[in-house]
């Protein structure tokens, strides 16, 4: 069974750093993209970015470029989402996802079929 | 404001059918057959219900169906059950660098 298991909830202060994780199992980790989706309290879903663990090719949504770092360690089948300096507005639930049906033409992503499966979510609370 | 427009809420009685719309543009919903629908129960992660406009993943009830016309996609749930009460989100691939856009979500209430 394909599964994504995320690290536990975090409570941090503004300005602190944080790295949350997502371990994939039940499939060949290096051959599927993995992504992060943010859900702010009471709000909808936003794709933050995706990474291909095989070669660490990373694509960020413009709203999140420069705000977070997405990385992966293929030796332990784990993807990460990292902040260097948290803000109160980073308070949200973060889900890792497997984007399937990605099509690439000369390095340009021309299609993303669906997100399946999803991790269970990591709640990040940033408060002074 | 979300990139895709969904009604904030819909409701129906058990056994009835409901349809949730998802309106985008020719750069996303209208231009590609990469529309997905997700169900999210309170406190749970979203679950894929429909992908590529009208395909159902294994294990999803055939009471759920999807379609698209122009820039608007639709999710129809027939034979409503109490367990269908949840938030539903549509998403689509977009030709912008955002890659995927979501709707704002629709709260389904089963009366």
PDB file of C-alpha atoms in Angstrom, chain B residues 3-66:
ATOM      1  CA  UNK B   3      -8.491  30.626  -8.669  1.00  0.00           C
ATOM      2  CA  UNK B   4     -11.465  28.298  -9.262  1.00  0.00           C
ATOM      3  CA  UNK B   5     -14.972  29.306  -8.205  1.00  0.00           C
ATOM      4  CA  UNK B   6     -17.191  26.920  -6.266  1.00  0.00           C
ATOM      5  CA  UNK B   7     -20.441  27.577  -4.396  1.00  0.00           C
ATOM      6  CA  UNK B   8     -19.786  27.982  -0.688  1.00  0.00           C
ATOM      7  CA  UNK B   9     -22.450  25.472   0.250  1.00  0.00           C
ATOM      8  CA  UNK B  10     -24.939  23.006  -1.140  1.00  0.00           C
ATOM      9  CA  UNK B  11     -27.432  20.766   0.600  1.00  0.00           C
ATOM     10  CA  UNK B  12     -29.647  17.812  -0.127  1.00  0.00           C
ATOM     11  CA  UNK B  13     -31.728  15.173   1.557  1.00  0.00           C
ATOM     12  CA  UNK B  14     -30.725  11.529   1.813  1.00  0.00           C
ATOM     13  CA  UNK B  15     -31.335   9.736  -1.467  1.00  0.00           C
ATOM     14  CA  UNK B  16     -31.319  12.917  -3.528  1.00  0.00           C
ATOM     15  CA  UNK B  17     -28.685  14.030  -6.024  1.00  0.00           C
ATOM     16  CA  UNK B  18     -26.641  17.208  -5.855  1.00  0.00           C
ATOM     17  CA  UNK B  19     -24.191  18.872  -8.220  1.00  0.00           C
ATOM     18  CA  UNK B  20     -21.261  21.094  -7.288  1.00  0.00           C
ATOM     19  CA  UNK B  21     -19.863  23.387  -9.957  1.00  0.00           C
ATOM     20  CA  UNK B  22     -16.276  24.550 -10.398  1.00  0.00           C
ATOM     21  CA  UNK B  23     -15.635  27.445 -12.776  1.00  0.00           C
ATOM     22  CA  UNK B  24     -12.234  28.410 -14.090  1.00  0.00           C
ATOM     23  CA  UNK B  25     -10.789  29.738 -17.319  1.00  0.00           C
ATOM     24  CA  UNK B  26      -9.370  28.476 -20.578  1.00  0.00           C
ATOM     25  CA  UNK B  27      -5.948  28.398 -18.868  1.00  0.00           C
ATOM     26  CA  UNK B  28      -7.054  25.729 -16.441  1.00  0.00           C
ATOM     27  CA  UNK B  29     -10.416  23.914 -16.393  1.00  0.00           C
ATOM     28  CA  UNK B  30     -11.352  24.760 -19.967  1.00  0.00           C
ATOM     29  CA  UNK B  31      -7.980  24.028 -21.473  1.00  0.00           C
ATOM     30  CA  UNK B  32      -7.128  20.638 -19.990  1.00  0.00           C
ATOM     31  CA  UNK B  33      -8.759  17.425 -18.845  1.00  0.00           C
ATOM     32  CA  UNK B  34      -6.878  17.541 -15.547  1.00  0.00           C
ATOM     33  CA  UNK B  35      -9.763  18.333 -13.208  1.00  0.00           C
ATOM     34  CA  UNK B  36      -9.872  16.497  -9.883  1.00  0.00           C
ATOM     35  CA  UNK B  37     -12.282  16.486  -6.961  1.00  0.00           C
ATOM     36  CA  UNK B  38     -11.409  15.891  -3.305  1.00  0.00           C
ATOM     37  CA  UNK B  39     -13.571  15.115  -0.289  1.00  0.00           C
ATOM     38  CA  UNK B  40     -12.469  16.358   3.118  1.00  0.00           C
ATOM     39  CA  UNK B  41     -14.168  15.403   6.359  1.00  0.00           C
ATOM     40  CA  UNK B  42     -13.492  17.616   9.410  1.00  0.00           C
ATOM     41  CA  UNK B  43     -10.040  17.044  10.836  1.00  0.00           C
ATOM     42  CA  UNK B  44      -9.076  14.648   8.049  1.00  0.00           C
ATOM     43  CA  UNK B  45      -6.844  14.821   5.004  1.00  0.00           C
ATOM     44  CA  UNK B  46      -8.498  15.309   1.622  1.00  0.00           C
ATOM     45  CA  UNK B  47      -9.360  12.164  -0.354  1.00  0.00           C
ATOM     46  CA  UNK B  48      -9.331  11.883  -4.135  1.00  0.00           C
ATOM     47  CA  UNK B  49     -12.822  11.196  -5.489  1.00  0.00           C
ATOM     48  CA  UNK B  50     -12.592  12.022  -9.208  1.00  0.00           C
ATOM     49  CA  UNK B  51      -9.594  12.605 -11.464  1.00  0.00           C
ATOM     50  CA  UNK B  52      -9.095  13.699 -15.068  1.00  0.00           C
ATOM     51  CA  UNK B  53     -12.654  15.086 -15.152  1.00  0.00           C
ATOM     52  CA  UNK B  54     -14.612  11.862 -14.853  1.00  0.00           C
ATOM     53  CA  UNK B  55     -12.453   8.969 -13.650  1.00  0.00           C
ATOM     54  CA  UNK B  56     -13.090   7.321 -10.298  1.00  0.00           C
ATOM     55  CA  UNK B  57     -10.218   5.830  -8.303  1.00  0.00           C
ATOM     56  CA  UNK B  58     -10.592   2.262  -7.167  1.00  0.00           C
ATOM     57  CA  UNK B  59     -12.761   2.093  -4.049  1.00  0.00           C
ATOM     58  CA  UNK B  60     -14.741   5.277  -4.673  1.00  0.00           C
ATOM     59  CA  UNK B  61     -18.488   4.734  -4.929  1.00  0.00           C
ATOM     60  CA  UNK B  62     -20.078   5.006  -8.367  1.00  0.00           C
ATOM     61  CA  UNK B  63     -22.512   7.461  -6.790  1.00  0.00           C
ATOM     62  CA  UNK B  64     -19.797  10.039  -7.484  1.00  0.00           C
ATOM     63  CA  UNK B  65     -19.398  11.256 -11.057  1.00  0.00           C
ATOM     64  CA  UNK B  66     -17.668  14.134 -12.790  1.00  0.00           C
TER      65      UNK B  66
END
